[in-house]
Short mmCIF file of N, CA and C in Angstrom, two decimals:
data_model
loop_
_atom_site.label_atom_id
_atom_site.label_comp_id
_atom_site.label_asym_id
_atom_site.label_seq_id
_atom_site.Cartn_x
_atom_site.Cartn_y
_atom_site.Cartn_z
N ALA A 189 6.46 -14.18 -12.78
CA ALA A 189 6.42 -15.24 -11.79
C ALA A 189 7.18 -16.47 -12.28
N ILE A 190 7.16 -16.69 -13.58
CA ILE A 190 7.79 -17.92 -14.08
C ILE A 190 9.31 -17.81 -14.10
N THR A 191 9.86 -16.62 -14.24
CA THR A 191 11.31 -16.46 -14.34
C THR A 191 11.95 -15.88 -13.09
N SER A 192 11.17 -15.49 -12.11
CA SER A 192 11.73 -14.85 -10.91
C SER A 192 12.30 -15.89 -9.95
N PRO A 193 13.55 -15.67 -9.51
CA PRO A 193 14.10 -16.57 -8.50
C PRO A 193 13.23 -16.51 -7.24
N GLY A 194 12.98 -17.66 -6.65
CA GLY A 194 12.15 -17.69 -5.45
C GLY A 194 10.69 -17.94 -5.72
N SER A 195 10.32 -18.05 -7.00
CA SER A 195 8.92 -18.33 -7.30
C SER A 195 8.64 -19.80 -7.00
N LYS A 196 7.37 -20.10 -6.77
CA LYS A 196 6.96 -21.47 -6.48
C LYS A 196 5.99 -21.94 -7.55
N GLN A 197 6.02 -23.25 -7.80
CA GLN A 197 5.16 -23.83 -8.82
C GLN A 197 4.37 -24.98 -8.21
N ILE A 198 3.06 -24.96 -8.46
CA ILE A 198 2.18 -26.09 -8.13
C ILE A 198 1.24 -26.27 -9.33
N ASP A 199 1.19 -27.47 -9.87
CA ASP A 199 0.29 -27.78 -10.99
C ASP A 199 0.42 -26.79 -12.15
N SER A 200 1.62 -26.45 -12.54
CA SER A 200 1.89 -25.53 -13.65
C SER A 200 1.38 -24.11 -13.39
N ILE A 201 1.23 -23.76 -12.14
CA ILE A 201 0.89 -22.38 -11.76
C ILE A 201 2.09 -21.85 -10.99
N PHE A 202 2.60 -20.72 -11.45
CA PHE A 202 3.78 -20.12 -10.84
C PHE A 202 3.37 -18.89 -10.05
N VAL A 203 3.88 -18.77 -8.83
CA VAL A 203 3.59 -17.62 -7.98
C VAL A 203 4.90 -17.07 -7.45
N PHE A 204 5.01 -15.76 -7.51
CA PHE A 204 6.16 -15.05 -6.93
C PHE A 204 5.64 -13.99 -5.97
N ILE A 205 6.19 -13.96 -4.78
CA ILE A 205 5.83 -12.94 -3.79
C ILE A 205 7.09 -12.23 -3.36
N LYS A 206 7.02 -10.91 -3.38
CA LYS A 206 8.15 -10.09 -2.93
C LYS A 206 7.68 -9.21 -1.78
N GLU A 207 8.40 -9.28 -0.69
CA GLU A 207 8.17 -8.35 0.41
C GLU A 207 9.10 -7.17 0.20
N TYR A 208 8.57 -5.99 0.30
CA TYR A 208 9.39 -4.80 0.15
C TYR A 208 10.14 -4.51 1.45
N THR A 209 11.38 -4.07 1.33
CA THR A 209 12.08 -3.58 2.51
C THR A 209 11.43 -2.26 2.90
N ASN A 210 11.71 -1.80 4.10
CA ASN A 210 11.13 -0.53 4.56
C ASN A 210 11.50 0.61 3.61
N GLN A 211 12.75 0.64 3.15
CA GLN A 211 13.19 1.70 2.25
C GLN A 211 12.49 1.62 0.89
N GLU A 212 12.38 0.41 0.33
CA GLU A 212 11.68 0.25 -0.95
C GLU A 212 10.23 0.69 -0.84
N ALA A 213 9.56 0.26 0.22
CA ALA A 213 8.15 0.60 0.41
C ALA A 213 7.97 2.11 0.55
N LYS A 214 8.88 2.76 1.25
CA LYS A 214 8.77 4.21 1.43
C LYS A 214 8.95 4.93 0.10
N LEU A 215 9.87 4.46 -0.72
CA LEU A 215 10.09 5.09 -2.03
C LEU A 215 8.92 4.84 -2.98
N ILE A 216 8.36 3.65 -2.94
CA ILE A 216 7.29 3.29 -3.87
C ILE A 216 5.95 3.91 -3.46
N PHE A 217 5.65 3.89 -2.16
CA PHE A 217 4.32 4.28 -1.69
C PHE A 217 4.29 5.60 -0.94
N ASP A 218 5.43 6.24 -0.77
CA ASP A 218 5.51 7.53 -0.07
C ASP A 218 4.90 7.45 1.33
N ALA A 219 5.16 6.34 2.01
CA ALA A 219 4.68 6.16 3.39
C ALA A 219 5.67 5.24 4.11
N ASP A 220 5.89 5.52 5.37
CA ASP A 220 6.79 4.70 6.17
C ASP A 220 5.95 3.66 6.91
N PHE A 221 5.93 2.45 6.39
CA PHE A 221 5.05 1.42 6.93
C PHE A 221 5.54 0.81 8.23
N ARG A 222 6.72 1.19 8.70
CA ARG A 222 7.19 0.70 9.99
C ARG A 222 6.27 1.15 11.11
N TYR A 223 5.54 2.22 10.89
CA TYR A 223 4.69 2.80 11.94
C TYR A 223 3.22 2.41 11.79
N TYR A 224 2.94 1.45 10.93
CA TYR A 224 1.58 0.97 10.72
C TYR A 224 1.54 -0.53 11.01
N ASP A 225 0.36 -1.07 11.14
CA ASP A 225 0.22 -2.49 11.42
C ASP A 225 0.01 -3.31 10.15
N PHE A 226 0.48 -2.80 9.02
CA PHE A 226 0.37 -3.52 7.75
C PHE A 226 1.60 -3.22 6.90
N GLU A 227 1.79 -4.05 5.88
CA GLU A 227 2.93 -3.89 4.97
C GLU A 227 2.52 -4.30 3.56
N PRO A 228 3.15 -3.72 2.54
CA PRO A 228 2.83 -4.10 1.16
C PRO A 228 3.64 -5.30 0.72
N ILE A 229 3.02 -6.17 -0.07
CA ILE A 229 3.74 -7.26 -0.72
C ILE A 229 3.33 -7.27 -2.20
N TYR A 230 4.26 -7.66 -3.04
CA TYR A 230 4.03 -7.75 -4.48
C TYR A 230 3.75 -9.21 -4.81
N ILE A 231 2.71 -9.47 -5.58
CA ILE A 231 2.35 -10.84 -5.96
C ILE A 231 2.24 -10.92 -7.48
N SER A 232 2.84 -11.96 -8.04
CA SER A 232 2.74 -12.23 -9.47
C SER A 232 2.32 -13.68 -9.64
N VAL A 233 1.32 -13.91 -10.49
CA VAL A 233 0.81 -15.26 -10.73
C VAL A 233 0.79 -15.51 -12.24
N PHE A 234 1.38 -16.64 -12.66
CA PHE A 234 1.41 -17.02 -14.07
C PHE A 234 0.76 -18.40 -14.19
N ASN A 235 -0.21 -18.51 -15.07
CA ASN A 235 -0.96 -19.76 -15.24
C ASN A 235 -0.48 -20.49 -16.50
N ARG A 236 0.13 -21.65 -16.30
CA ARG A 236 0.51 -22.51 -17.42
C ARG A 236 -0.31 -23.80 -17.40
N SER A 237 -1.30 -23.86 -16.51
CA SER A 237 -2.12 -25.07 -16.42
C SER A 237 -3.21 -25.03 -17.47
N ASN A 238 -3.92 -26.13 -17.60
CA ASN A 238 -5.02 -26.20 -18.56
C ASN A 238 -6.33 -25.71 -17.96
N SER A 239 -6.30 -25.32 -16.70
CA SER A 239 -7.49 -24.84 -15.99
C SER A 239 -7.48 -23.32 -15.89
N THR A 240 -8.66 -22.76 -15.74
CA THR A 240 -8.76 -21.34 -15.43
C THR A 240 -8.49 -21.20 -13.94
N ILE A 241 -7.72 -20.18 -13.58
CA ILE A 241 -7.34 -19.96 -12.18
C ILE A 241 -7.94 -18.64 -11.72
N LEU A 242 -8.61 -18.66 -10.57
CA LEU A 242 -9.15 -17.44 -9.98
C LEU A 242 -8.12 -16.87 -9.01
N VAL A 243 -7.67 -15.67 -9.32
CA VAL A 243 -6.76 -14.94 -8.42
C VAL A 243 -7.60 -13.87 -7.75
N ASP A 244 -7.70 -13.96 -6.46
CA ASP A 244 -8.53 -13.01 -5.70
C ASP A 244 -7.70 -12.50 -4.52
N PRO A 245 -7.46 -11.19 -4.45
CA PRO A 245 -6.65 -10.68 -3.35
C PRO A 245 -7.25 -10.99 -1.98
N SER A 246 -8.54 -11.21 -1.90
CA SER A 246 -9.14 -11.54 -0.61
C SER A 246 -8.74 -12.94 -0.15
N ASN A 247 -8.12 -13.73 -1.03
CA ASN A 247 -7.64 -15.06 -0.66
C ASN A 247 -6.20 -15.04 -0.15
N VAL A 248 -5.68 -13.85 0.10
CA VAL A 248 -4.38 -13.72 0.76
C VAL A 248 -4.67 -13.59 2.25
N GLU A 249 -4.11 -14.52 3.01
CA GLU A 249 -4.39 -14.52 4.45
C GLU A 249 -3.85 -13.23 5.10
N ASN A 250 -4.62 -12.67 5.99
CA ASN A 250 -4.28 -11.44 6.74
C ASN A 250 -4.24 -10.20 5.87
N ARG A 251 -4.99 -10.21 4.78
CA ARG A 251 -5.03 -9.06 3.87
C ARG A 251 -5.76 -7.89 4.51
N ILE A 252 -5.28 -6.68 4.22
CA ILE A 252 -5.92 -5.44 4.66
C ILE A 252 -6.52 -4.77 3.42
N ASN A 253 -7.73 -4.28 3.54
CA ASN A 253 -8.40 -3.60 2.44
C ASN A 253 -7.61 -2.36 2.02
N ILE A 254 -7.48 -2.15 0.72
CA ILE A 254 -6.70 -1.03 0.18
C ILE A 254 -7.26 0.32 0.63
N ASN A 255 -8.57 0.42 0.81
CA ASN A 255 -9.16 1.68 1.27
C ASN A 255 -8.77 1.99 2.70
N GLU A 256 -8.64 0.97 3.53
CA GLU A 256 -8.19 1.17 4.91
C GLU A 256 -6.74 1.65 4.93
N VAL A 257 -5.92 1.08 4.05
CA VAL A 257 -4.52 1.50 3.95
C VAL A 257 -4.46 2.97 3.55
N TYR A 258 -5.24 3.33 2.55
CA TYR A 258 -5.25 4.73 2.09
C TYR A 258 -5.67 5.67 3.23
N LYS A 259 -6.75 5.33 3.92
CA LYS A 259 -7.24 6.20 4.99
C LYS A 259 -6.21 6.40 6.09
N LYS A 260 -5.46 5.35 6.40
CA LYS A 260 -4.46 5.46 7.48
C LYS A 260 -3.20 6.19 7.04
N THR A 261 -2.91 6.23 5.74
CA THR A 261 -1.67 6.84 5.28
C THR A 261 -1.84 8.23 4.68
N LYS A 262 -3.07 8.68 4.51
CA LYS A 262 -3.27 9.98 3.88
C LYS A 262 -2.88 11.12 4.83
N GLY A 263 -2.50 12.24 4.24
CA GLY A 263 -2.15 13.43 5.02
C GLY A 263 -3.40 14.16 5.48
N ALA A 264 -3.24 14.99 6.51
CA ALA A 264 -4.37 15.75 7.05
C ALA A 264 -4.27 17.20 6.56
N PRO A 265 -5.02 17.56 5.51
CA PRO A 265 -4.92 18.90 4.92
C PRO A 265 -5.18 20.02 5.92
N PHE A 266 -6.19 19.87 6.76
CA PHE A 266 -6.53 20.96 7.68
C PHE A 266 -5.42 21.18 8.71
N GLY A 267 -4.68 20.13 9.02
CA GLY A 267 -3.55 20.25 9.95
C GLY A 267 -2.49 21.20 9.44
N TYR A 268 -2.26 21.20 8.13
CA TYR A 268 -1.29 22.12 7.56
C TYR A 268 -1.76 23.57 7.70
N PHE A 269 -3.05 23.78 7.50
CA PHE A 269 -3.59 25.13 7.64
C PHE A 269 -3.41 25.62 9.08
N ILE A 270 -3.73 24.77 10.04
CA ILE A 270 -3.58 25.14 11.45
C ILE A 270 -2.11 25.42 11.75
N GLY A 271 -1.23 24.58 11.25
CA GLY A 271 0.21 24.77 11.48
C GLY A 271 0.71 26.11 10.97
N TRP A 272 0.25 26.51 9.80
CA TRP A 272 0.67 27.80 9.23
C TRP A 272 -0.07 28.96 9.89
N LEU A 273 -1.18 28.71 10.52
CA LEU A 273 -1.96 29.76 11.18
C LEU A 273 -1.34 30.17 12.52
N ILE A 274 -0.59 29.28 13.14
CA ILE A 274 -0.03 29.54 14.48
C ILE A 274 0.85 30.80 14.52
N PRO A 275 1.82 30.98 13.59
CA PRO A 275 2.65 32.20 13.69
C PRO A 275 1.82 33.49 13.60
N TRP A 276 0.81 33.49 12.75
CA TRP A 276 -0.03 34.67 12.61
C TRP A 276 -0.82 34.91 13.90
N SER A 277 -1.30 33.83 14.51
CA SER A 277 -2.03 33.95 15.78
C SER A 277 -1.13 34.53 16.87
N ILE A 278 0.12 34.12 16.88
CA ILE A 278 1.07 34.66 17.87
C ILE A 278 1.24 36.16 17.66
N ASN A 279 1.35 36.59 16.41
CA ASN A 279 1.45 38.02 16.11
C ASN A 279 0.22 38.77 16.63
N MET A 280 -0.95 38.18 16.43
CA MET A 280 -2.18 38.83 16.88
C MET A 280 -2.22 38.93 18.41
N LEU A 281 -1.79 37.86 19.09
CA LEU A 281 -1.77 37.87 20.54
C LEU A 281 -0.75 38.86 21.10
N ALA A 282 0.30 39.09 20.32
CA ALA A 282 1.34 40.05 20.74
C ALA A 282 0.89 41.49 20.50
N GLY A 283 -0.28 41.67 19.92
CA GLY A 283 -0.80 43.02 19.71
C GLY A 283 -0.32 43.68 18.44
N LEU A 284 0.27 42.93 17.54
CA LEU A 284 0.72 43.50 16.26
C LEU A 284 -0.49 43.72 15.36
N PRO A 285 -0.36 44.61 14.40
CA PRO A 285 -1.50 44.87 13.50
C PRO A 285 -1.94 43.60 12.76
N PHE A 286 -3.19 43.58 12.37
CA PHE A 286 -3.83 42.45 11.69
C PHE A 286 -3.04 41.96 10.48
N TYR A 287 -2.50 42.90 9.71
CA TYR A 287 -1.85 42.53 8.45
C TYR A 287 -0.42 42.01 8.65
N TYR A 288 0.15 42.08 9.84
CA TYR A 288 1.48 41.52 10.11
C TYR A 288 1.38 39.99 10.08
N GLY A 289 2.05 39.37 9.19
CA GLY A 289 2.06 37.91 9.11
C GLY A 289 0.84 37.31 8.44
N ILE A 290 0.07 38.13 7.74
CA ILE A 290 -1.14 37.61 7.07
C ILE A 290 -0.78 36.56 6.01
N ALA A 291 0.48 36.56 5.56
CA ALA A 291 0.91 35.58 4.55
C ALA A 291 0.91 34.16 5.11
N TRP A 292 1.09 34.00 6.43
CA TRP A 292 1.14 32.66 7.01
C TRP A 292 -0.13 31.85 6.74
N PRO A 293 -1.32 32.39 6.99
CA PRO A 293 -2.53 31.61 6.66
C PRO A 293 -2.67 31.34 5.16
N VAL A 294 -2.16 32.26 4.34
CA VAL A 294 -2.20 32.05 2.89
C VAL A 294 -1.33 30.84 2.53
N PHE A 295 -0.15 30.74 3.16
CA PHE A 295 0.70 29.57 2.94
C PHE A 295 -0.02 28.30 3.40
N GLY A 296 -0.75 28.41 4.50
CA GLY A 296 -1.51 27.27 5.02
C GLY A 296 -2.58 26.80 4.06
N ILE A 297 -3.27 27.74 3.43
CA ILE A 297 -4.30 27.39 2.45
C ILE A 297 -3.67 26.69 1.25
N ALA A 298 -2.51 27.20 0.81
CA ALA A 298 -1.81 26.56 -0.31
C ALA A 298 -1.37 25.15 0.06
N ALA A 299 -0.83 24.98 1.28
CA ALA A 299 -0.39 23.65 1.72
C ALA A 299 -1.58 22.70 1.84
N MET A 300 -2.71 23.23 2.28
CA MET A 300 -3.92 22.42 2.41
C MET A 300 -4.36 21.90 1.03
N GLY A 301 -4.32 22.77 0.02
CA GLY A 301 -4.69 22.37 -1.33
C GLY A 301 -3.73 21.33 -1.90
N LYS A 302 -2.42 21.52 -1.66
CA LYS A 302 -1.44 20.57 -2.17
C LYS A 302 -1.59 19.21 -1.49
N THR A 303 -1.90 19.22 -0.20
CA THR A 303 -2.07 17.95 0.52
C THR A 303 -3.30 17.22 0.02
N SER A 304 -4.38 17.94 -0.23
CA SER A 304 -5.59 17.30 -0.78
C SER A 304 -5.30 16.68 -2.14
N ASP A 305 -4.56 17.41 -2.98
CA ASP A 305 -4.20 16.89 -4.30
C ASP A 305 -3.30 15.66 -4.17
N ALA A 306 -2.33 15.72 -3.25
CA ALA A 306 -1.44 14.58 -3.04
C ALA A 306 -2.22 13.36 -2.54
N ASN A 307 -3.20 13.58 -1.67
CA ASN A 307 -4.03 12.47 -1.18
C ASN A 307 -4.80 11.82 -2.32
N ASN A 308 -5.36 12.63 -3.22
CA ASN A 308 -6.10 12.09 -4.36
C ASN A 308 -5.18 11.26 -5.26
N LYS A 309 -3.98 11.77 -5.50
CA LYS A 309 -3.03 11.05 -6.34
C LYS A 309 -2.59 9.75 -5.67
N ARG A 310 -2.40 9.78 -4.34
CA ARG A 310 -2.00 8.58 -3.61
C ARG A 310 -3.09 7.52 -3.70
N GLU A 311 -4.34 7.94 -3.52
CA GLU A 311 -5.44 6.99 -3.60
C GLU A 311 -5.52 6.37 -5.00
N ASP A 312 -5.37 7.18 -6.04
CA ASP A 312 -5.39 6.67 -7.41
C ASP A 312 -4.24 5.69 -7.64
N TYR A 313 -3.05 6.04 -7.12
CA TYR A 313 -1.88 5.17 -7.29
C TYR A 313 -2.08 3.84 -6.58
N TYR A 314 -2.52 3.88 -5.33
CA TYR A 314 -2.74 2.65 -4.57
C TYR A 314 -3.73 1.75 -5.31
N ASN A 315 -4.80 2.32 -5.83
CA ASN A 315 -5.79 1.52 -6.56
C ASN A 315 -5.23 0.99 -7.88
N SER A 316 -4.33 1.72 -8.52
CA SER A 316 -3.77 1.28 -9.80
C SER A 316 -2.79 0.12 -9.64
N VAL A 317 -2.09 0.03 -8.51
CA VAL A 317 -1.11 -1.04 -8.33
C VAL A 317 -1.67 -2.23 -7.55
N ALA A 318 -2.87 -2.10 -7.02
CA ALA A 318 -3.46 -3.18 -6.23
C ALA A 318 -3.76 -4.39 -7.10
N LEU A 319 -3.55 -5.57 -6.54
CA LEU A 319 -3.90 -6.81 -7.23
C LEU A 319 -5.41 -6.88 -7.39
N LYS A 320 -5.85 -7.16 -8.59
CA LYS A 320 -7.28 -7.21 -8.90
C LYS A 320 -7.76 -8.66 -8.99
N LYS A 321 -9.02 -8.88 -8.66
CA LYS A 321 -9.63 -10.20 -8.80
C LYS A 321 -9.74 -10.50 -10.29
N THR A 322 -9.14 -11.64 -10.70
CA THR A 322 -9.05 -11.96 -12.12
C THR A 322 -9.09 -13.47 -12.32
N GLU A 323 -9.66 -13.88 -13.42
CA GLU A 323 -9.58 -15.27 -13.84
C GLU A 323 -8.49 -15.36 -14.92
N LEU A 324 -7.50 -16.20 -14.65
CA LEU A 324 -6.38 -16.36 -15.59
C LEU A 324 -6.57 -17.60 -16.43
N LEU A 325 -6.50 -17.42 -17.74
CA LEU A 325 -6.52 -18.54 -18.65
C LEU A 325 -5.09 -19.04 -18.83
N ASN A 326 -4.92 -20.15 -19.53
CA ASN A 326 -3.59 -20.69 -19.80
C ASN A 326 -2.73 -19.63 -20.50
N GLY A 327 -1.54 -19.39 -19.97
CA GLY A 327 -0.60 -18.45 -20.57
C GLY A 327 -0.75 -17.01 -20.09
N GLN A 328 -1.68 -16.75 -19.21
CA GLN A 328 -1.87 -15.39 -18.71
C GLN A 328 -1.17 -15.18 -17.38
N GLU A 329 -0.83 -13.92 -17.13
CA GLU A 329 -0.15 -13.55 -15.88
C GLU A 329 -0.79 -12.28 -15.34
N ILE A 330 -0.80 -12.16 -14.03
CA ILE A 330 -1.27 -10.94 -13.37
C ILE A 330 -0.32 -10.65 -12.22
N ASN A 331 -0.18 -9.37 -11.92
CA ASN A 331 0.62 -8.99 -10.77
C ASN A 331 0.05 -7.73 -10.15
N GLY A 332 0.38 -7.53 -8.91
CA GLY A 332 -0.09 -6.36 -8.19
C GLY A 332 0.33 -6.41 -6.73
N VAL A 333 -0.11 -5.42 -6.00
CA VAL A 333 0.27 -5.26 -4.61
C VAL A 333 -0.92 -5.57 -3.71
N VAL A 334 -0.63 -6.25 -2.61
CA VAL A 334 -1.61 -6.53 -1.57
C VAL A 334 -0.98 -6.07 -0.26
N PHE A 335 -1.79 -5.50 0.61
CA PHE A 335 -1.31 -5.11 1.93
C PHE A 335 -1.77 -6.16 2.93
N ILE A 336 -0.82 -6.62 3.75
CA ILE A 336 -1.14 -7.64 4.75
C ILE A 336 -0.80 -7.11 6.13
N LYS A 337 -1.43 -7.72 7.13
CA LYS A 337 -1.14 -7.35 8.52
C LYS A 337 0.32 -7.65 8.80
N ASN A 338 0.94 -6.75 9.48
CA ASN A 338 2.34 -6.93 9.89
C ASN A 338 2.33 -7.58 11.26
N ASP A 339 2.17 -8.90 11.25
CA ASP A 339 2.05 -9.61 12.52
C ASP A 339 3.24 -10.55 12.71
N SER A 340 3.14 -11.40 13.67
CA SER A 340 4.25 -12.29 14.00
C SER A 340 4.27 -13.56 13.15
N SER A 341 3.35 -13.66 12.19
CA SER A 341 3.30 -14.84 11.34
C SER A 341 4.60 -14.98 10.55
N LYS A 342 5.04 -16.20 10.40
CA LYS A 342 6.29 -16.47 9.67
C LYS A 342 6.06 -16.79 8.20
N THR A 343 4.78 -16.84 7.80
CA THR A 343 4.48 -17.20 6.41
C THR A 343 3.46 -16.25 5.81
N ILE A 344 3.50 -16.20 4.49
CA ILE A 344 2.49 -15.50 3.70
C ILE A 344 1.73 -16.59 2.96
N LYS A 345 0.40 -16.59 3.10
CA LYS A 345 -0.42 -17.64 2.49
C LYS A 345 -1.31 -17.05 1.41
N LEU A 346 -1.27 -17.69 0.24
CA LEU A 346 -2.11 -17.29 -0.89
C LEU A 346 -2.87 -18.52 -1.37
N ASN A 347 -4.17 -18.39 -1.50
CA ASN A 347 -5.01 -19.48 -1.99
C ASN A 347 -5.54 -19.11 -3.37
N LEU A 348 -5.28 -19.98 -4.34
CA LEU A 348 -5.82 -19.81 -5.68
C LEU A 348 -6.87 -20.88 -5.90
N ILE A 349 -7.83 -20.61 -6.76
CA ILE A 349 -8.90 -21.57 -7.00
C ILE A 349 -8.94 -21.94 -8.48
N LYS A 350 -8.85 -23.23 -8.76
CA LYS A 350 -8.95 -23.73 -10.13
C LYS A 350 -10.41 -23.72 -10.55
N SER A 351 -10.63 -23.82 -11.84
CA SER A 351 -11.99 -23.79 -12.38
C SER A 351 -12.86 -24.93 -11.85
N ASP A 352 -12.25 -26.02 -11.41
CA ASP A 352 -13.02 -27.13 -10.85
C ASP A 352 -13.17 -27.00 -9.32
N SER A 353 -13.03 -25.78 -8.80
CA SER A 353 -13.20 -25.43 -7.39
C SER A 353 -12.18 -26.07 -6.46
N ILE A 354 -11.06 -26.49 -6.99
CA ILE A 354 -9.98 -27.04 -6.17
C ILE A 354 -9.09 -25.88 -5.72
N LYS A 355 -8.82 -25.82 -4.43
CA LYS A 355 -7.95 -24.78 -3.89
C LYS A 355 -6.49 -25.21 -4.01
N ILE A 356 -5.67 -24.24 -4.37
CA ILE A 356 -4.23 -24.45 -4.42
C ILE A 356 -3.62 -23.47 -3.43
N ASN A 357 -2.92 -23.99 -2.44
CA ASN A 357 -2.35 -23.16 -1.38
C ASN A 357 -0.86 -22.95 -1.60
N PHE A 358 -0.47 -21.69 -1.62
CA PHE A 358 0.95 -21.34 -1.72
C PHE A 358 1.37 -20.73 -0.38
N LEU A 359 2.50 -21.20 0.15
CA LEU A 359 3.07 -20.66 1.38
C LEU A 359 4.46 -20.12 1.10
N PHE A 360 4.70 -18.91 1.55
CA PHE A 360 6.01 -18.28 1.38
C PHE A 360 6.52 -17.87 2.75
N ASP A 361 7.78 -18.11 3.01
CA ASP A 361 8.39 -17.66 4.25
C ASP A 361 8.61 -16.16 4.20
N LYS A 362 8.27 -15.49 5.30
CA LYS A 362 8.49 -14.05 5.37
C LYS A 362 9.96 -13.79 5.67
N MET A 363 10.48 -12.70 5.10
CA MET A 363 11.86 -12.35 5.41
C MET A 363 11.89 -11.64 6.75
N ASN A 364 13.01 -11.67 7.39
CA ASN A 364 13.17 -11.02 8.69
C ASN A 364 13.63 -9.59 8.47
N LYS A 365 12.66 -8.67 8.49
CA LYS A 365 12.99 -7.27 8.28
C LYS A 365 13.29 -6.61 9.62
N ILE A 366 14.24 -5.70 9.62
CA ILE A 366 14.56 -4.96 10.83
C ILE A 366 13.62 -3.79 10.91
N SER A 367 12.95 -3.67 12.02
CA SER A 367 11.99 -2.58 12.22
C SER A 367 12.56 -1.57 13.20
N ASN A 368 12.30 -0.31 12.93
CA ASN A 368 12.77 0.75 13.82
C ASN A 368 11.67 1.24 14.73
N LYS A 369 10.72 0.42 15.05
CA LYS A 369 9.63 0.84 15.94
C LYS A 369 10.16 1.12 17.32
#
């Protein structure tokens, strides 16, 4: 946060916020966020003040809970099984013997298992990169990802709290991303 161009400083506290482009977000999170009502942003906070600073992701205006993001972006394992079951069902309806195309449901079961495993890995990854609630002492830095509502707001607002309960408000202008909705 202290060396990134575009970072802001208030009372020796440096904050950097990066909005991911649609392509960056898709590569990083394996999800196309253009089709959801939220987007990921990267936040970095560096404390050079003499006070302890509370960084809490819930103090980001319009924040979406990471579990909600995961639930909306996860794959549907049973859908893959049904998709692979269709060709075999067509064979059965056509009067072909039971064993004709029996491999299709087997492929569906394999796809179902891989999707479940991918969902677990995605959930672990989202939780590992999420910004955590932390108290920063002088010289400490924290960074992570927060998901915010993709609304018409022109600013991203982050509130930090000093040890003496004073709020410090950071405002960042949102970039104008082209959406393919």
